């Protein structure tokens, strides 16, 4: 006898409030804050943002050119003045914006700050926020 055919239950993604995202961005500071703000403003994947080069940012036009991941198309996003200023202030030791720092370490740092913030503000919702959440 064949097993019954089942379909996974579809769940809606967790959507944090704008204030929660901004609190997290403020809490991490530095290079990681610029990274999170890029994710929030553009909706790009973490891997796409991590792979950005200095040449992908056009500070004159205020745009960022994204090399696609996972079979999507190349895209250009307009950035507001805040992430542009943050990116402009970052150290430019190599052609990469974030790459000398591994994505795994960025995630680990983000998780630690996020969990501390959730405890400090007594808001367990913070623990549900991941890099991918910024896409929503």
PDB file of C-alpha atoms in Angstrom:
ATOM      1  CA  UNK A   1       0.000   0.000   0.000  1.00  0.00           C
ATOM      2  CA  UNK A   2       1.326   3.460  -0.923  1.00  0.00           C
ATOM      3  CA  UNK A   3       1.910   6.016   1.824  1.00  0.00           C
ATOM      4  CA  UNK A   4      -0.515   8.949   1.803  1.00  0.00           C
ATOM      5  CA  UNK A   5       0.505  11.973  -0.227  1.00  0.00           C
ATOM      6  CA  UNK A   6       1.180  14.927   2.046  1.00  0.00           C
ATOM      7  CA  UNK A   7       2.035  18.538   1.372  1.00  0.00           C
ATOM      8  CA  UNK A   8       4.073  20.643   3.759  1.00  0.00           C
ATOM      9  CA  UNK A   9       2.108  23.309   5.599  1.00  0.00           C
ATOM     10  CA  UNK A  10       3.035  26.718   4.206  1.00  0.00           C
ATOM     11  CA  UNK A  11       3.943  29.320   6.795  1.00  0.00           C
ATOM     12  CA  UNK A  12       4.157  33.043   6.240  1.00  0.00           C
ATOM     13  CA  UNK A  13       7.633  34.492   6.902  1.00  0.00           C
ATOM     14  CA  UNK A  14       8.297  36.336  10.152  1.00  0.00           C
ATOM     15  CA  UNK A  15       8.193  40.076   9.458  1.00  0.00           C
ATOM     16  CA  UNK A  16       9.842  42.225  12.143  1.00  0.00           C
ATOM     17  CA  UNK A  17       8.829  45.842  12.672  1.00  0.00           C
ATOM     18  CA  UNK A  18      10.892  48.648  11.154  1.00  0.00           C
ATOM     19  CA  UNK A  19      11.840  49.708  14.684  1.00  0.00           C
ATOM     20  CA  UNK A  20      13.154  46.213  15.505  1.00  0.00           C
ATOM     21  CA  UNK A  21      15.333  46.194  12.384  1.00  0.00           C
ATOM     22  CA  UNK A  22      16.634  49.695  13.121  1.00  0.00           C
ATOM     23  CA  UNK A  23      17.414  48.733  16.731  1.00  0.00           C
ATOM     24  CA  UNK A  24      19.443  45.770  15.488  1.00  0.00           C
ATOM     25  CA  UNK A  25      21.326  47.868  12.938  1.00  0.00           C
ATOM     26  CA  UNK A  26      22.193  50.431  15.641  1.00  0.00           C
ATOM     27  CA  UNK A  27      23.269  47.704  18.060  1.00  0.00           C
ATOM     28  CA  UNK A  28      25.755  46.010  15.699  1.00  0.00           C
ATOM     29  CA  UNK A  29      27.528  49.137  14.472  1.00  0.00           C
ATOM     30  CA  UNK A  30      30.431  49.421  12.018  1.00  0.00           C
ATOM     31  CA  UNK A  31      30.785  47.282   8.926  1.00  0.00           C
ATOM     32  CA  UNK A  32      28.007  44.889   9.942  1.00  0.00           C
ATOM     33  CA  UNK A  33      25.564  47.803  10.324  1.00  0.00           C
ATOM     34  CA  UNK A  34      26.334  48.907   6.748  1.00  0.00           C
ATOM     35  CA  UNK A  35      25.798  45.300   5.607  1.00  0.00           C
ATOM     36  CA  UNK A  36      22.403  45.030   7.373  1.00  0.00           C
ATOM     37  CA  UNK A  37      21.266  48.417   6.066  1.00  0.00           C
ATOM     38  CA  UNK A  38      22.126  47.271   2.525  1.00  0.00           C
ATOM     39  CA  UNK A  39      20.038  44.123   3.032  1.00  0.00           C
ATOM     40  CA  UNK A  40      17.145  46.151   4.437  1.00  0.00           C
ATOM     41  CA  UNK A  41      17.103  48.792   1.677  1.00  0.00           C
ATOM     42  CA  UNK A  42      17.675  46.512  -1.306  1.00  0.00           C
ATOM     43  CA  UNK A  43      16.280  43.108  -0.312  1.00  0.00           C
ATOM     44  CA  UNK A  44      19.376  41.445  -1.764  1.00  0.00           C
ATOM     45  CA  UNK A  45      20.600  38.092  -0.467  1.00  0.00           C
ATOM     46  CA  UNK A  46      23.316  38.046   2.198  1.00  0.00           C
ATOM     47  CA  UNK A  47      25.685  36.278  -0.219  1.00  0.00           C
ATOM     48  CA  UNK A  48      25.087  38.933  -2.883  1.00  0.00           C
ATOM     49  CA  UNK A  49      25.851  41.770  -0.449  1.00  0.00           C
ATOM     50  CA  UNK A  50      28.891  39.925   0.922  1.00  0.00           C
ATOM     51  CA  UNK A  51      30.310  39.529  -2.606  1.00  0.00           C
ATOM     52  CA  UNK A  52      30.077  43.258  -3.442  1.00  0.00           C
ATOM     53  CA  UNK A  53      33.185  44.998  -4.730  1.00  0.00           C
ATOM     54  CA  UNK A  54      33.996  48.695  -4.417  1.00  0.00           C
ATOM     55  CA  UNK A  55      33.427  48.987  -8.168  1.00  0.00           C
ATOM     56  CA  UNK A  56      29.788  47.838  -7.702  1.00  0.00           C
ATOM     57  CA  UNK A  57      28.960  51.015  -5.767  1.00  0.00           C
ATOM     58  CA  UNK A  58      28.416  54.203  -7.763  1.00  0.00           C
ATOM     59  CA  UNK A  59      28.647  56.968  -5.175  1.00  0.00           C
ATOM     60  CA  UNK A  60      27.886  59.642  -7.810  1.00  0.00           C
ATOM     61  CA  UNK A  61      24.567  58.107  -8.910  1.00  0.00           C
ATOM     62  CA  UNK A  62      23.831  56.549  -5.499  1.00  0.00           C
ATOM     63  CA  UNK A  63      23.415  53.030  -6.881  1.00  0.00           C
ATOM     64  CA  UNK A  64      24.663  49.513  -6.190  1.00  0.00           C
ATOM     65  CA  UNK A  65      25.059  46.880  -8.926  1.00  0.00           C
ATOM     66  CA  UNK A  66      24.279  43.344  -7.731  1.00  0.00           C
ATOM     67  CA  UNK A  67      25.797  40.201  -9.220  1.00  0.00           C
ATOM     68  CA  UNK A  68      23.049  37.566  -8.872  1.00  0.00           C
ATOM     69  CA  UNK A  69      23.019  34.402  -6.818  1.00  0.00           C
ATOM     70  CA  UNK A  70      20.734  31.373  -7.176  1.00  0.00           C
ATOM     71  CA  UNK A  71      19.772  31.990 -10.782  1.00  0.00           C
ATOM     72  CA  UNK A  72      18.211  35.435 -10.392  1.00  0.00           C
ATOM     73  CA  UNK A  73      18.988  38.358 -12.704  1.00  0.00           C
ATOM     74  CA  UNK A  74      21.604  41.102 -12.261  1.00  0.00           C
ATOM     75  CA  UNK A  75      20.035  44.173 -10.653  1.00  0.00           C
ATOM     76  CA  UNK A  76      20.792  47.805  -9.841  1.00  0.00           C
ATOM     77  CA  UNK A  77      19.348  49.406  -6.709  1.00  0.00           C
ATOM     78  CA  UNK A  78      19.132  53.064  -5.734  1.00  0.00           C
ATOM     79  CA  UNK A  79      20.454  53.692  -2.211  1.00  0.00           C
ATOM     80  CA  UNK A  80      19.501  56.425   0.224  1.00  0.00           C
ATOM     81  CA  UNK A  81      22.179  58.719   1.635  1.00  0.00           C
ATOM     82  CA  UNK A  82      22.606  56.776   4.922  1.00  0.00           C
ATOM     83  CA  UNK A  83      23.977  53.482   3.526  1.00  0.00           C
ATOM     84  CA  UNK A  84      26.003  55.396   0.919  1.00  0.00           C
ATOM     85  CA  UNK A  85      27.660  57.446   3.661  1.00  0.00           C
ATOM     86  CA  UNK A  86      28.299  54.315   5.750  1.00  0.00           C
ATOM     87  CA  UNK A  87      29.856  52.514   2.772  1.00  0.00           C
ATOM     88  CA  UNK A  88      31.947  55.559   1.902  1.00  0.00           C
ATOM     89  CA  UNK A  89      33.338  55.755   5.472  1.00  0.00           C
ATOM     90  CA  UNK A  90      34.393  52.088   5.518  1.00  0.00           C
ATOM     91  CA  UNK A  91      38.075  51.183   5.231  1.00  0.00           C
ATOM     92  CA  UNK A  92      38.986  50.374   1.660  1.00  0.00           C
ATOM     93  CA  UNK A  93      41.867  47.947   2.136  1.00  0.00           C
ATOM     94  CA  UNK A  94      40.870  45.667  -0.740  1.00  0.00           C
ATOM     95  CA  UNK A  95      38.560  45.614  -3.755  1.00  0.00           C
ATOM     96  CA  UNK A  96      35.879  43.862  -1.634  1.00  0.00           C
ATOM     97  CA  UNK A  97      33.541  45.709   0.703  1.00  0.00           C
ATOM     98  CA  UNK A  98      32.917  42.884   3.180  1.00  0.00           C
ATOM     99  CA  UNK A  99      34.843  39.839   1.922  1.00  0.00           C
ATOM    100  CA  UNK A 100      37.956  39.739   4.099  1.00  0.00           C
ATOM    101  CA  UNK A 101      35.415  38.994   6.856  1.00  0.00           C
ATOM    102  CA  UNK A 102      33.768  35.592   6.290  1.00  0.00           C
ATOM    103  CA  UNK A 103      29.988  35.406   5.970  1.00  0.00           C
ATOM    104  CA  UNK A 104      29.976  32.715   8.674  1.00  0.00           C
ATOM    105  CA  UNK A 105      31.700  35.077  11.138  1.00  0.00           C
ATOM    106  CA  UNK A 106      29.340  37.904  10.192  1.00  0.00           C
ATOM    107  CA  UNK A 107      26.379  35.624  10.980  1.00  0.00           C
ATOM    108  CA  UNK A 108      27.953  34.583  14.293  1.00  0.00           C
ATOM    109  CA  UNK A 109      28.557  38.212  15.352  1.00  0.00           C
ATOM    110  CA  UNK A 110      25.033  39.157  14.259  1.00  0.00           C
ATOM    111  CA  UNK A 111      23.512  36.267  16.263  1.00  0.00           C
ATOM    112  CA  UNK A 112      25.417  37.203  19.399  1.00  0.00           C
ATOM    113  CA  UNK A 113      24.355  40.876  19.223  1.00  0.00           C
ATOM    114  CA  UNK A 114      20.777  39.917  18.320  1.00  0.00           C
ATOM    115  CA  UNK A 115      20.442  37.524  21.272  1.00  0.00           C
ATOM    116  CA  UNK A 116      21.950  40.079  23.684  1.00  0.00           C
ATOM    117  CA  UNK A 117      19.504  42.708  22.417  1.00  0.00           C
ATOM    118  CA  UNK A 118      16.556  40.312  22.767  1.00  0.00           C
ATOM    119  CA  UNK A 119      17.556  39.695  26.393  1.00  0.00           C
ATOM    120  CA  UNK A 120      18.284  43.360  27.179  1.00  0.00           C
ATOM    121  CA  UNK A 121      15.028  44.664  25.681  1.00  0.00           C
ATOM    122  CA  UNK A 122      13.042  41.612  26.851  1.00  0.00           C
ATOM    123  CA  UNK A 123      11.778  41.091  23.311  1.00  0.00           C
ATOM    124  CA  UNK A 124      12.063  37.448  22.150  1.00  0.00           C
ATOM    125  CA  UNK A 125      10.956  38.507  18.626  1.00  0.00           C
ATOM    126  CA  UNK A 126      14.541  39.619  17.942  1.00  0.00           C
ATOM    127  CA  UNK A 127      15.678  35.981  18.047  1.00  0.00           C
ATOM    128  CA  UNK A 128      13.573  35.268  14.936  1.00  0.00           C
ATOM    129  CA  UNK A 129      15.436  37.855  12.839  1.00  0.00           C
ATOM    130  CA  UNK A 130      18.056  36.458  10.436  1.00  0.00           C
ATOM    131  CA  UNK A 131      19.929  37.921   7.459  1.00  0.00           C
ATOM    132  CA  UNK A 132      17.203  36.473   5.238  1.00  0.00           C
ATOM    133  CA  UNK A 133      14.477  38.255   7.261  1.00  0.00           C
ATOM    134  CA  UNK A 134      15.793  41.573   5.928  1.00  0.00           C
ATOM    135  CA  UNK A 135      14.646  40.484   2.432  1.00  0.00           C
ATOM    136  CA  UNK A 136      11.013  40.540   3.547  1.00  0.00           C
TER     137      UNK A 136
END
